[in-house]
Amino acid sequence: MIEIKTSDNNTIKKHNILTMRTENILVIGANGQIGSALTGYLSNIYGADHIIASDLRPKENHDGVFEVLDVTDAKRLDELVKKHHVTQIYHLAAILSARGEADPLNTWQLNTQTYFNVLEVARANGIKKIFFPSSIAVFGDHVDRNLAPQHAVLYPTTVYGISKAASENWSNYYYKRYGMDIRSVRYPGIISYQSLPGGGTTDYAVDIFHKAVKGETFTCFLSEDTYLPMIYMDDALRGTVELMEAPADNLSIRTSYNLSGISFSPSELTASIRKWHPDFEIIYQPDFRQSIADSWPKAIDGSTAKQDWGWQPRFDIDAMTKEMLEKLGEKYRRSILEI
Ligand SMILES: NC(=O)c1ccc[n+]([C@@H]2O[C@H](COP(=O)([O-])OP(=O)(O)OC[C@H]3O[C@@H](n4cnc5c(N)ncnc54)[C@H](O)[C@@H]3O)[C@@H](O)[C@H]2O)c1
């Protein structure tokens, strides 16, 4: 057992490196907000040759193995699993909350059909572990919005949330019925500098940093006092791999674990940004995403994840803001120099 340092100098928990180097991990939806960061993170841990990134389109400047995959095509998925002797699948492909409302039936179809393809191909090929990302969108109405518990009655209000809640139950079903080792977290809104988010209700909390760094006024699509659960990408990635590497016997949840991070409102985030950019300006123009946010919890209780596999977030709002501003500042400065 050793301690592993990631490229951004974070230490993740001790893992058995010899066991980990024998894994071949297929990441589906690798070009998205999470996938872009996760593939590099997994490469640092398991070795770049062991990570097979895949998405609908090739990724520019991808350093490592990449396969074009539309995961609605189960046959192609099956071919890739066999070709690369895949042992684990991270299934990230989905249509997210805000975008999903534009075409509910297509969103349901894509989000659930792709997951069934993953489950069935994994079952046929004896895949050892599957990671499925769920969301705080599963809670919806009638949950304690101040601190959504691990075990809650789920009344999701978006088609995205409905598809995630159904998929959580299918994960549990495949675990119980076929003994498949499926692991999942309910991610809060994820904040990252590596790539832009893909149409979720928490996207404002990423866009705001880009505007602040560029010295522009930010128009926020949520009201100033809308609290939502969020998490910094470093914490999200570390939590994901810690869950995937936890001993199976420790896991009491086979639907999806609440992954707690931080909770804040747009006005609190603005106050944090102004510690580094005192002139930063924000205006509030809530749109249809406000009603989605109003149906979501303000914070989630991650105590079961803590109890079962030691989950502990590291980034508070100011630590996150500082790093976001630094990293995006470097990025924009580099792109100006390259012009
Ligand atoms: N980002 C967040 O804040 C957040 C929060 C909760 C849950 N999640 C979940 O995590 C997962 C990844 O989220 P993200 O933010 O990276 O999303 P994203 O929209 O940024 O990326 C999704 C990726 O999936 C790909 N994709 C879509 N359809 C596909 C198909 N048929 N075949 C193959 N690839 C396909 C897209 O091209 C895209 O690159 C999703 O399941 C999402 O629901 C994300």
PDB file of N, CA and C in Angstrom, residues 111 183 185:
ATOM      1  N   ASN A 111     -30.567   8.860 -21.372  1.00  0.00           N
ATOM      2  CA  ASN A 111     -29.950   8.596 -20.061  1.00  0.00           C
ATOM      3  C   ASN A 111     -30.188   7.167 -19.587  1.00  0.00           C
ATOM      4  N   ARG A 183     -20.935   1.164  -8.195  1.00  0.00           N
ATOM      5  CA  ARG A 183     -20.752   2.178  -7.153  1.00  0.00           C
ATOM      6  C   ARG A 183     -21.162   3.539  -7.705  1.00  0.00           C
ATOM      7  N   VAL A 185     -22.136   7.936  -6.704  1.00  0.00           N
ATOM      8  CA  VAL A 185     -22.346   9.074  -5.804  1.00  0.00           C
ATOM      9  C   VAL A 185     -23.363  10.019  -6.419  1.00  0.00           C
TER      10      VAL A 185
END
